[in-house]
mmCIF file of N, CA and C in Angstrom:
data_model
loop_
_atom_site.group_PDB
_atom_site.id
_atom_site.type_symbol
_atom_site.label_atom_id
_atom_site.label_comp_id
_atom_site.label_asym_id
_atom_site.label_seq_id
_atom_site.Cartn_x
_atom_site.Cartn_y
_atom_site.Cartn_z
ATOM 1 N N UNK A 1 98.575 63.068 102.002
ATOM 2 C CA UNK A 1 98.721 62.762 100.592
ATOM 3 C C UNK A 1 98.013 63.880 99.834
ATOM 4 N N UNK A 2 98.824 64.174 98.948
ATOM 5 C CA UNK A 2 97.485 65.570 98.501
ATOM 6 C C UNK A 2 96.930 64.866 97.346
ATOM 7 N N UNK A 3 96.078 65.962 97.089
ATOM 8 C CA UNK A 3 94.848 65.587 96.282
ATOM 9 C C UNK A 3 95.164 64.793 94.419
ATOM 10 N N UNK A 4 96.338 65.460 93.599
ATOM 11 C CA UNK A 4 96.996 65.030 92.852
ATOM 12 C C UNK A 4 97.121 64.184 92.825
ATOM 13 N N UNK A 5 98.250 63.367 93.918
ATOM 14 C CA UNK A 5 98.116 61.906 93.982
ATOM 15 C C UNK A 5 97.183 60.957 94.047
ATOM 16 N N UNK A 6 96.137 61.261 94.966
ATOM 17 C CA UNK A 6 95.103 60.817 95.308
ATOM 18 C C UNK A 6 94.453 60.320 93.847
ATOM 19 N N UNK A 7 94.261 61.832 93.006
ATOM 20 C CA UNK A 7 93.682 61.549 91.419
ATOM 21 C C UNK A 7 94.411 60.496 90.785
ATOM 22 N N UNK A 8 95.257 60.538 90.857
ATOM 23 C CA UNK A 8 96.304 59.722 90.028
ATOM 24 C C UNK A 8 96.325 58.055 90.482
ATOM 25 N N UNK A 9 96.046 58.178 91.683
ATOM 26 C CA UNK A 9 95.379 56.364 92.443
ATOM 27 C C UNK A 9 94.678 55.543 91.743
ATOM 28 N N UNK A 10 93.326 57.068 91.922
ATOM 29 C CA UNK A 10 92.089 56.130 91.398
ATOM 30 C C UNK A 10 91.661 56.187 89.916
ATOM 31 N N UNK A 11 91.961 56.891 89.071
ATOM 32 C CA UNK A 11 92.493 56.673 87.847
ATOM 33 C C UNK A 11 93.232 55.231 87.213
ATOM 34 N N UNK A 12 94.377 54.609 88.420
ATOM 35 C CA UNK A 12 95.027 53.974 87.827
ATOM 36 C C UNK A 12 93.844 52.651 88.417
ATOM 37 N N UNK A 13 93.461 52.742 89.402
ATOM 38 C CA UNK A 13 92.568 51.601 90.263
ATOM 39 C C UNK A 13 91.664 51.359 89.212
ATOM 40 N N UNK A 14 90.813 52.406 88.932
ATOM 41 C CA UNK A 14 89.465 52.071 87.865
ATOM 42 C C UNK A 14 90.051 51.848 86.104
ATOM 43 N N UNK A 15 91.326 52.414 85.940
ATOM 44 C CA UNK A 15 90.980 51.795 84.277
ATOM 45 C C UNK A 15 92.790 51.443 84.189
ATOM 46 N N UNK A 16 93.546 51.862 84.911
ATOM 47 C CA UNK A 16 95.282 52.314 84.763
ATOM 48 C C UNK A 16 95.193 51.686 83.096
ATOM 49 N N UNK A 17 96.917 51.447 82.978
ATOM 50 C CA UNK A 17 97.523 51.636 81.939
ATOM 51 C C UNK A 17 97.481 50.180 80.770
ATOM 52 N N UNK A 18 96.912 48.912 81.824
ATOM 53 C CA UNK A 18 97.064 47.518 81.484
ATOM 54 C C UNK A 18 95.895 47.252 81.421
ATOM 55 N N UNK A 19 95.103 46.705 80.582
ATOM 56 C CA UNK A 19 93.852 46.230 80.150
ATOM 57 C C UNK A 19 93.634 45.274 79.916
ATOM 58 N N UNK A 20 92.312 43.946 80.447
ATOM 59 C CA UNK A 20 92.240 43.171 80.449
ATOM 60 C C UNK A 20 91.802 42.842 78.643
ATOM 61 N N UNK A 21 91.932 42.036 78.261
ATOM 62 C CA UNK A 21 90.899 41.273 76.820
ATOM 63 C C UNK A 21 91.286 39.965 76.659
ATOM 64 N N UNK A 22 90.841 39.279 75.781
ATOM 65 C CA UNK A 22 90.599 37.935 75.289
ATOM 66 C C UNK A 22 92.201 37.491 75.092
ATOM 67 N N UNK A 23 92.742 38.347 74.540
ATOM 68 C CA UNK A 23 94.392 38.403 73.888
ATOM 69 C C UNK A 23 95.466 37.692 75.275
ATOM 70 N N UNK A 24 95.249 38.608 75.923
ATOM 71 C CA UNK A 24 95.836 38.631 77.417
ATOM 72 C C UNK A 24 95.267 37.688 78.614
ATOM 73 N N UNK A 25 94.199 37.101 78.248
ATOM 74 C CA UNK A 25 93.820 36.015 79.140
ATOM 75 C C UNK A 25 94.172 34.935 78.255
ATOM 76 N N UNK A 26 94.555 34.452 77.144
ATOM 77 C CA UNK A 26 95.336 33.341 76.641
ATOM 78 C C UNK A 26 96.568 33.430 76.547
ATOM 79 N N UNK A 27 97.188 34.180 77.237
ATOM 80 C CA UNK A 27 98.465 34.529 77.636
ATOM 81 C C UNK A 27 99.389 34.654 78.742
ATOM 82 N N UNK A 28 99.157 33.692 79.538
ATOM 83 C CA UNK A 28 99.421 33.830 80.538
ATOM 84 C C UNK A 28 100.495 34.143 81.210
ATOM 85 N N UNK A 29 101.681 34.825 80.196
ATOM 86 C CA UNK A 29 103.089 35.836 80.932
ATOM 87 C C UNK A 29 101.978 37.547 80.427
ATOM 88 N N UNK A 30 101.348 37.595 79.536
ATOM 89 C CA UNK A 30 100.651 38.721 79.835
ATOM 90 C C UNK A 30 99.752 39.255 80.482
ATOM 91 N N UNK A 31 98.756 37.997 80.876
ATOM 92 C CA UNK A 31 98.234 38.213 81.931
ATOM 93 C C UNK A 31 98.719 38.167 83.661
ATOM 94 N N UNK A 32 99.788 37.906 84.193
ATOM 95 C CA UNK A 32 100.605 37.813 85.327
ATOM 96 C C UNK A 32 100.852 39.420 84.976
ATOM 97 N N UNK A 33 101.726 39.940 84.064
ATOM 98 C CA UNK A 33 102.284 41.157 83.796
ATOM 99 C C UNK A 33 101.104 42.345 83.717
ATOM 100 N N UNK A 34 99.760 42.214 83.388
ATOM 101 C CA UNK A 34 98.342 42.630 83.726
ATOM 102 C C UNK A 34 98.276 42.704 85.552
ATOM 103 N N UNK A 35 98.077 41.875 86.300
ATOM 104 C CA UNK A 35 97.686 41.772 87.093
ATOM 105 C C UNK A 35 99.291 42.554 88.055
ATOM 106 N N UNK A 36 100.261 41.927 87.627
ATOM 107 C CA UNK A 36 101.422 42.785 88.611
ATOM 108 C C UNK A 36 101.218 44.497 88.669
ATOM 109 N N UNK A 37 100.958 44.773 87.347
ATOM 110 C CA UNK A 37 100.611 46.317 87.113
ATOM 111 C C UNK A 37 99.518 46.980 87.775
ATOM 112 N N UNK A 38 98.450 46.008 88.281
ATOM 113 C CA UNK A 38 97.497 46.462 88.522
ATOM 114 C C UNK A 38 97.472 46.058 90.754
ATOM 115 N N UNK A 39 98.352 45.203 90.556
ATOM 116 C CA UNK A 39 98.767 45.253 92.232
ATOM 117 C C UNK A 39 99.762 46.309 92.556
ATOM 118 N N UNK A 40 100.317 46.991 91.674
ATOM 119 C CA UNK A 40 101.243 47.927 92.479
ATOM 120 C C UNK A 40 100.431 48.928 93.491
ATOM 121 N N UNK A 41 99.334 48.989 93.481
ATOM 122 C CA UNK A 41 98.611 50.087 94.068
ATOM 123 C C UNK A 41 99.086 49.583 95.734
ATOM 124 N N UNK A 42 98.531 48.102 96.135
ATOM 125 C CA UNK A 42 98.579 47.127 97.106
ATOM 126 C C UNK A 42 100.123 47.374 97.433
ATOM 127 N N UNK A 43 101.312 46.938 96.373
ATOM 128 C CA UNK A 43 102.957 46.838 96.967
ATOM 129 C C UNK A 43 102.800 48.143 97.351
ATOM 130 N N UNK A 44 102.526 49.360 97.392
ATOM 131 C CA UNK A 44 102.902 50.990 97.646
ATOM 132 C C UNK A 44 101.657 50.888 98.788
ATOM 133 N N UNK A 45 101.301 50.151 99.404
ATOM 134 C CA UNK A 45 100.468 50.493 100.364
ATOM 135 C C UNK A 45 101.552 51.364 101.490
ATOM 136 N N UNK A 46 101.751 50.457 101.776
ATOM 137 C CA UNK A 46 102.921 51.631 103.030
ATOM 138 C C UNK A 46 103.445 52.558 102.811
ATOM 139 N N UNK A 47 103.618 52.632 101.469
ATOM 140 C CA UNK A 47 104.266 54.335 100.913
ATOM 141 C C UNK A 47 103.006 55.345 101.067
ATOM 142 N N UNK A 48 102.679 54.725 100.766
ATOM 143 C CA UNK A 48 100.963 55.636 100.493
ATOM 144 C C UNK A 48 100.931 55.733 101.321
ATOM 145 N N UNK A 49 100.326 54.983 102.583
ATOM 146 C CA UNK A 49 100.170 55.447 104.173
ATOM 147 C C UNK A 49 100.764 56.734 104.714
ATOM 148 N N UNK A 50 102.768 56.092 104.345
ATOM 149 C CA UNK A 50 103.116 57.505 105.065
ATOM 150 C C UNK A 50 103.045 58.742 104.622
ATOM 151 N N UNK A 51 102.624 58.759 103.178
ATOM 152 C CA UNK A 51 102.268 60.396 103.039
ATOM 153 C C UNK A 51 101.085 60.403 102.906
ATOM 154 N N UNK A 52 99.717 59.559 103.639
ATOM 155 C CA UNK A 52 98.736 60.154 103.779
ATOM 156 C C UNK A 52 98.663 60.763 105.443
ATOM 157 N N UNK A 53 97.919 61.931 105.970
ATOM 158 C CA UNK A 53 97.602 62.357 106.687
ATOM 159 C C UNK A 53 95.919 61.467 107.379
ATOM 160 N N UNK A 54 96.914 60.340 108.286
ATOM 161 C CA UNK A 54 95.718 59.749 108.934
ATOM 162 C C UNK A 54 95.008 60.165 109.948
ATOM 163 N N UNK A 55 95.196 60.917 110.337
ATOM 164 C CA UNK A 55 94.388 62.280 111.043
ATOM 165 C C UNK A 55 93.299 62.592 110.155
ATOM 166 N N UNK A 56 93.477 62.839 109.423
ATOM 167 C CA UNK A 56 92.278 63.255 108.626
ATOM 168 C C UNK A 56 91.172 61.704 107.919
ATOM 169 N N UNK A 57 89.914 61.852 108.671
ATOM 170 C CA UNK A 57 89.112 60.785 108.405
ATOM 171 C C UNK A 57 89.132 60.732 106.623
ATOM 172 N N UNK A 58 89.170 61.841 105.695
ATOM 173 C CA UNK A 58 89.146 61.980 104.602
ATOM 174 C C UNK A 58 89.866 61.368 103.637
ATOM 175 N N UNK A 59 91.165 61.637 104.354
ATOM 176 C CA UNK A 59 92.341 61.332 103.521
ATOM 177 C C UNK A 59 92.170 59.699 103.647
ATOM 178 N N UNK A 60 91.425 58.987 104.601
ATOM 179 C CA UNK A 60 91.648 57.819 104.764
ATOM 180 C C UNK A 60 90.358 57.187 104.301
ATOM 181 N N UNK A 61 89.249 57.954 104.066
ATOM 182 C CA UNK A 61 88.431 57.175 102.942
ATOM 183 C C UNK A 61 88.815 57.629 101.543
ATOM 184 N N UNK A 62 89.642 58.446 101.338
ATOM 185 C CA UNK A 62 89.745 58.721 99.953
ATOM 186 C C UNK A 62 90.680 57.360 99.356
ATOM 187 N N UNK A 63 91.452 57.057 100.032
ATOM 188 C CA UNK A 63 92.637 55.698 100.089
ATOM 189 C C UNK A 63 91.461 54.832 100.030
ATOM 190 N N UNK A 64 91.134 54.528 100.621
ATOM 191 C CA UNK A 64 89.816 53.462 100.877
ATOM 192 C C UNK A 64 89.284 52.953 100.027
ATOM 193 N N UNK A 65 88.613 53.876 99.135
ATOM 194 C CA UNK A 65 88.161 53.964 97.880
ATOM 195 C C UNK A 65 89.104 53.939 96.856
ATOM 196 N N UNK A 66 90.003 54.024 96.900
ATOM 197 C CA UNK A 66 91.151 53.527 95.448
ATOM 198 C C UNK A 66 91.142 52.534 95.424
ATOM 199 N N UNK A 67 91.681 51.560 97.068
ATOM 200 C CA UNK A 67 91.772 50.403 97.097
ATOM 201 C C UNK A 67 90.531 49.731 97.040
ATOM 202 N N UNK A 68 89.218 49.653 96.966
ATOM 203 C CA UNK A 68 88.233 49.368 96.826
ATOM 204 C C UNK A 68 88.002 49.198 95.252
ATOM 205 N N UNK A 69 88.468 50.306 94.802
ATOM 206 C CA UNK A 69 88.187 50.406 93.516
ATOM 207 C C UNK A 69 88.957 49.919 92.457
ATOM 208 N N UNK A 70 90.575 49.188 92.943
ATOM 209 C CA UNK A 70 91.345 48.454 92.265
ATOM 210 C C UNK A 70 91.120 46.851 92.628
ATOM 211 N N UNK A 71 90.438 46.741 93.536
ATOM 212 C CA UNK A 71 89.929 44.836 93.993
ATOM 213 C C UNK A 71 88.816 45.092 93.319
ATOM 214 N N UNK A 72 87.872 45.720 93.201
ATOM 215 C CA UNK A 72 86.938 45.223 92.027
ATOM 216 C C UNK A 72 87.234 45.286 90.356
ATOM 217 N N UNK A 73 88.212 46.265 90.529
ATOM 218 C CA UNK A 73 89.045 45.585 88.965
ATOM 219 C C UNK A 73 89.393 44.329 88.636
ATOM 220 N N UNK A 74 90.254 44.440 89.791
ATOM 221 C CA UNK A 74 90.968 43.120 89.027
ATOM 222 C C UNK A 74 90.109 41.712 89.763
ATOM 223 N N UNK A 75 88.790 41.664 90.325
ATOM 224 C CA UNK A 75 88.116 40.961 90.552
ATOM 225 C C UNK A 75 87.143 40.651 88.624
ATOM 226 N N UNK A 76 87.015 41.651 88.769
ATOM 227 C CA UNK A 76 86.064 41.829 87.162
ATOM 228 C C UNK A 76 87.268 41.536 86.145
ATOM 229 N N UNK A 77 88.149 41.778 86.215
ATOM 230 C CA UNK A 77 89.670 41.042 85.125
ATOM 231 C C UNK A 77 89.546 39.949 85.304
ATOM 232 N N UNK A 78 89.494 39.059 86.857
ATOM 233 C CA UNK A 78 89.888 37.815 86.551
ATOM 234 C C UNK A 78 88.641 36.975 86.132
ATOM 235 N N UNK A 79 87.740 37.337 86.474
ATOM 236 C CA UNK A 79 86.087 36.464 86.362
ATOM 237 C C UNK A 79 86.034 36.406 85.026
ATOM 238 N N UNK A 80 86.452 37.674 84.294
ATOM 239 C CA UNK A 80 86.248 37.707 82.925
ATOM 240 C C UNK A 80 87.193 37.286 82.248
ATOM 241 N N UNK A 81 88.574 36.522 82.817
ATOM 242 C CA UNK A 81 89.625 35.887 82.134
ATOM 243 C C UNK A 81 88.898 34.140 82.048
ATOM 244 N N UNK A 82 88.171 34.165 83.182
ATOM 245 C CA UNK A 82 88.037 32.649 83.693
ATOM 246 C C UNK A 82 86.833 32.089 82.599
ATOM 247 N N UNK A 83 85.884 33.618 82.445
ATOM 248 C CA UNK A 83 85.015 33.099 81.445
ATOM 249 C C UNK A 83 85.121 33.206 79.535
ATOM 250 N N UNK A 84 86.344 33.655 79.821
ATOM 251 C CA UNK A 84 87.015 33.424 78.445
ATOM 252 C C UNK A 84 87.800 32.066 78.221
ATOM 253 N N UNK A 85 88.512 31.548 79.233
ATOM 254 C CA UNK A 85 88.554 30.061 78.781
ATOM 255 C C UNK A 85 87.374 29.336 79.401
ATOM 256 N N UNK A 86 87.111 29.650 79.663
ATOM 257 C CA UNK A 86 85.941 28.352 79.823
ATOM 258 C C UNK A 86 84.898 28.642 79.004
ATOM 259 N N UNK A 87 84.952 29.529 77.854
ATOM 260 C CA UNK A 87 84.360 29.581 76.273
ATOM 261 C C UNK A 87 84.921 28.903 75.230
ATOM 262 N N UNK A 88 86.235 28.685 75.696
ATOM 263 C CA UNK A 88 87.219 28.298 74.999
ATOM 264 C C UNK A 88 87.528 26.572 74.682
ATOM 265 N N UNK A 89 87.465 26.600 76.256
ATOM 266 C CA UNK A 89 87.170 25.028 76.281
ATOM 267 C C UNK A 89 86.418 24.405 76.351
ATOM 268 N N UNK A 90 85.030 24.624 76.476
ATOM 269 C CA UNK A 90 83.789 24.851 75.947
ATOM 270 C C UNK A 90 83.669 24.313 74.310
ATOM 271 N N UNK A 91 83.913 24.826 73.222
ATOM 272 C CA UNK A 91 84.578 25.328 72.124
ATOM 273 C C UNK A 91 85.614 23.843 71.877
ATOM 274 N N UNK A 92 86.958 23.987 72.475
ATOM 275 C CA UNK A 92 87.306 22.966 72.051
ATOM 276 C C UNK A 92 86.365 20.986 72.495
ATOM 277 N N UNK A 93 86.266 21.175 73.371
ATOM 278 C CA UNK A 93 85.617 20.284 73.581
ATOM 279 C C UNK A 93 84.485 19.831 72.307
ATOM 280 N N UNK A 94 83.739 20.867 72.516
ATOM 281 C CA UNK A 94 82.342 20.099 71.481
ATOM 282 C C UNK A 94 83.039 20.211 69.787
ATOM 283 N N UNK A 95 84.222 20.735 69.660
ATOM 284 C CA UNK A 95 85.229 20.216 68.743
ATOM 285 C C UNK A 95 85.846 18.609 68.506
ATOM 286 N N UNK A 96 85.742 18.477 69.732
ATOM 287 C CA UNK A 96 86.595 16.997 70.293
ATOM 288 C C UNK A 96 88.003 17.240 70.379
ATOM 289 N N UNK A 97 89.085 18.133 70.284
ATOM 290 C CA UNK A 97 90.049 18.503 70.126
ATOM 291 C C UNK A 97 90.476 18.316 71.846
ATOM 292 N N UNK A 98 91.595 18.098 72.234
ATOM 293 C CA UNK A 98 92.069 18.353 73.662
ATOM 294 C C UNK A 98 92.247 19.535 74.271
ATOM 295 N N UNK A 99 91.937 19.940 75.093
ATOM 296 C CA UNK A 99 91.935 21.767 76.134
ATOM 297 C C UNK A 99 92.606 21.970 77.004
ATOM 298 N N UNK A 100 93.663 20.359 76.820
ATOM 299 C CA UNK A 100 94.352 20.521 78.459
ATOM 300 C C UNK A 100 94.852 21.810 78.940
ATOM 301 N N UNK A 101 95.776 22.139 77.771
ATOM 302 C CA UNK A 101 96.485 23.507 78.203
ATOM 303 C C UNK A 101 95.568 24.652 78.859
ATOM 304 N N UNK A 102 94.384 24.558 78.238
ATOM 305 C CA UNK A 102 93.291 25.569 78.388
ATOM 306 C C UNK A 102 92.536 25.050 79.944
ATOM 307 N N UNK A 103 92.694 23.848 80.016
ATOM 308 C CA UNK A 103 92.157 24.018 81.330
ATOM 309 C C UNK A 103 92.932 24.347 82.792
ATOM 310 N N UNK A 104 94.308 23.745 82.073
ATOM 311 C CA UNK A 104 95.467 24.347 82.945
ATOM 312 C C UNK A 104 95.605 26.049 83.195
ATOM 313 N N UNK A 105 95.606 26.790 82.361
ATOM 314 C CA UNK A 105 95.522 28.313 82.426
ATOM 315 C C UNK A 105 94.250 28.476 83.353
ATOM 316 N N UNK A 106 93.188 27.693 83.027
ATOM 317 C CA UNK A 106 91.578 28.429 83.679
ATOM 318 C C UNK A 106 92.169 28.035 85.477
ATOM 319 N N UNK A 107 93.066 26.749 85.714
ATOM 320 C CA UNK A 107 92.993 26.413 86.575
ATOM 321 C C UNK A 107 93.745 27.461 87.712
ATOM 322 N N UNK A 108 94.764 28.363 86.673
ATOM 323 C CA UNK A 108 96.195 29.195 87.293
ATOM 324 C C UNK A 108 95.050 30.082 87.691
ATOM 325 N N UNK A 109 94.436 30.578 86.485
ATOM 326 C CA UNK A 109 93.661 31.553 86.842
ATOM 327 C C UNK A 109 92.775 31.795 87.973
ATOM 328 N N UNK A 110 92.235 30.723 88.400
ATOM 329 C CA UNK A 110 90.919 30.637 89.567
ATOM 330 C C UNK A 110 91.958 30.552 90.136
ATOM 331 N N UNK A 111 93.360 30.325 90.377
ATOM 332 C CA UNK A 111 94.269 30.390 91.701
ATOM 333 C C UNK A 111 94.308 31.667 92.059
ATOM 334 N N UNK A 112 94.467 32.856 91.318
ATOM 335 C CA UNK A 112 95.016 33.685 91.706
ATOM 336 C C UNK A 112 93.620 35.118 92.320
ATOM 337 N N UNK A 113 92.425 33.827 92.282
ATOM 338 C CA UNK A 113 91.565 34.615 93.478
ATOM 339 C C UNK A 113 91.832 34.433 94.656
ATOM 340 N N UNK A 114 92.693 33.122 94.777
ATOM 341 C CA UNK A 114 92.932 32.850 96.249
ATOM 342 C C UNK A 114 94.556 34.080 96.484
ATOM 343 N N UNK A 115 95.224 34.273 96.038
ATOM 344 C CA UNK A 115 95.995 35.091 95.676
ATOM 345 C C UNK A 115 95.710 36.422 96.354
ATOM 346 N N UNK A 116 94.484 36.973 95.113
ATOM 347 C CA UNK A 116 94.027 38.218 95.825
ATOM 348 C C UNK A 116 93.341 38.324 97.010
ATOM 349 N N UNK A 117 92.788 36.998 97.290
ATOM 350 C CA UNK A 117 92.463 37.079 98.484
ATOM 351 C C UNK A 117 93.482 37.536 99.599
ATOM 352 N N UNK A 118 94.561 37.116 99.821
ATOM 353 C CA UNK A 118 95.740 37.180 100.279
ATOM 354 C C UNK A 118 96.063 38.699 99.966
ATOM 355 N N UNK A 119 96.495 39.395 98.948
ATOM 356 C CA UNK A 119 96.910 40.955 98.399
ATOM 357 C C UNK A 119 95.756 41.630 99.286
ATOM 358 N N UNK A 120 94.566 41.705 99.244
ATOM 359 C CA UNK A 120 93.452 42.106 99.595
ATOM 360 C C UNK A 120 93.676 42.698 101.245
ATOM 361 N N UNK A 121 93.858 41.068 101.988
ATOM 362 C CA UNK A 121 94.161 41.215 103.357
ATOM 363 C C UNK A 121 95.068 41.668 103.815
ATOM 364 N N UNK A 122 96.421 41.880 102.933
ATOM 365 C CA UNK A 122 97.752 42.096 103.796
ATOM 366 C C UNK A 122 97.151 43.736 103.484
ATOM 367 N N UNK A 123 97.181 44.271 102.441
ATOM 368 C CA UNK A 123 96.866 45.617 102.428
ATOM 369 C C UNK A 123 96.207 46.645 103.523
ATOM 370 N N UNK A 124 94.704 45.708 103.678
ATOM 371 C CA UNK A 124 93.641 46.082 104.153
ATOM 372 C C UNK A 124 93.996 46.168 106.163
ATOM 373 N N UNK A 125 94.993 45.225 105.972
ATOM 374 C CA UNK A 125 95.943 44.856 107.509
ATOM 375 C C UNK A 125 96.520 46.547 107.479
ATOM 376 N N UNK A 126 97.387 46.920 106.821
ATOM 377 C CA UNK A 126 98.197 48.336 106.693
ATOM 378 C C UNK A 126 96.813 49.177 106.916
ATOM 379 N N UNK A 127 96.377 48.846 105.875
ATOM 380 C CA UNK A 127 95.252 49.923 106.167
ATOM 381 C C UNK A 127 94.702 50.279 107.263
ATOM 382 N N UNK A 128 94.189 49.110 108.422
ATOM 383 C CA UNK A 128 93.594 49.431 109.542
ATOM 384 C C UNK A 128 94.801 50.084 110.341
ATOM 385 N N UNK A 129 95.898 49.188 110.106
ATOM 386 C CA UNK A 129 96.897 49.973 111.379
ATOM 387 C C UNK A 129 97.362 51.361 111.063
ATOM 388 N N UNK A 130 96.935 52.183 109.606
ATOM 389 C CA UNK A 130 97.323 53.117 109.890
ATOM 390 C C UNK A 130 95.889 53.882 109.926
ATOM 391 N N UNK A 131 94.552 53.508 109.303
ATOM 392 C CA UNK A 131 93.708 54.565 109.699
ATOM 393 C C UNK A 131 92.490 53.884 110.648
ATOM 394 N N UNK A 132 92.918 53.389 112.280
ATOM 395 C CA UNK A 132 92.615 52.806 112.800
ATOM 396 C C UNK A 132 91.182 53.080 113.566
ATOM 397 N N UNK A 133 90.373 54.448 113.272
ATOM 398 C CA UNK A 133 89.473 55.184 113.694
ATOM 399 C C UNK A 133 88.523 54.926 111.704
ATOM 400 N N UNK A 134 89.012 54.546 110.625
ATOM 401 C CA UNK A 134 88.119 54.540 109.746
ATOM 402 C C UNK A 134 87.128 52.946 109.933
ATOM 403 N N UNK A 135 86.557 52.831 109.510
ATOM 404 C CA UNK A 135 85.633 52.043 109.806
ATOM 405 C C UNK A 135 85.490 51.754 108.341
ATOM 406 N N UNK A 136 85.595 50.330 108.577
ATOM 407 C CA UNK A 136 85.188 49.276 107.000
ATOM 408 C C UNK A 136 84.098 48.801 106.933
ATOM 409 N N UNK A 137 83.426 49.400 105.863
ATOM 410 C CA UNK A 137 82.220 49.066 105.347
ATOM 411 C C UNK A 137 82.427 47.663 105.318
#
């Protein structure tokens, strides 16, 4: 994989093009459309593989570290979606107003750690089988 691409990974891993905020976590077709953007790194795992050079221990922590560095994104996206409604409903509550909807979203939301849990592993699966000499921290 040359180095270009490589830049262009972790760029998109640490900030890419879709940004989490308050807007987009009460939104939940924008937040799905957040998080799809920010898993493409994970769907292109196997693309990525085959034009990285797994021979080279380098090329395979440099991958390493993208993907490292896009699960703590969207780990820090979703914690911080979860604690935006649950400010919210928080909020409505000592309102007295009903939150169902709001607790329904908080509820989608804490699903889709179990989710990444899942994205996380199938990846991290590719990953070992193709750089089977790197070693996971």
């Amino acid at each position: 994989m040359n180095r270009e691409v490589l830049n262009e990974l972790a760029e998109q891993a640490h900030e890419g093009p879709a940004q989490m905020s308050e807007r987009v976590c009460l939104n939940m077709s924008q937040f799905k459309a957040v998080l799809r953007q920010q898993r493409k790194i994970d769907d292109n795992i196997i693309l990525r593989m085959n034009t990285t050079d797994t021979a080279k221990m380098s090329e395979c922590k440099a991958l390493f570290a993208v993907l490292q560095a896009a699960y703590q994104r969207r780990d820090r996206d979703i914690e911080f979606c979860l604690n935006v409604l649950d400010q919210k409903i928080k909020q409505k509550q000592e309102a007295g107003t009903p939150s169902f909807s709001l607790q329904t979203q908080y509820e989608w939301v804490d699903g889709e750690r179990k989710v990444e849990s899942i994205v996380k592993q199938r990846s991290l699966d590719v990953f070992k089988a193709r750089c089977p000499f790197f070693e996971i921290p």
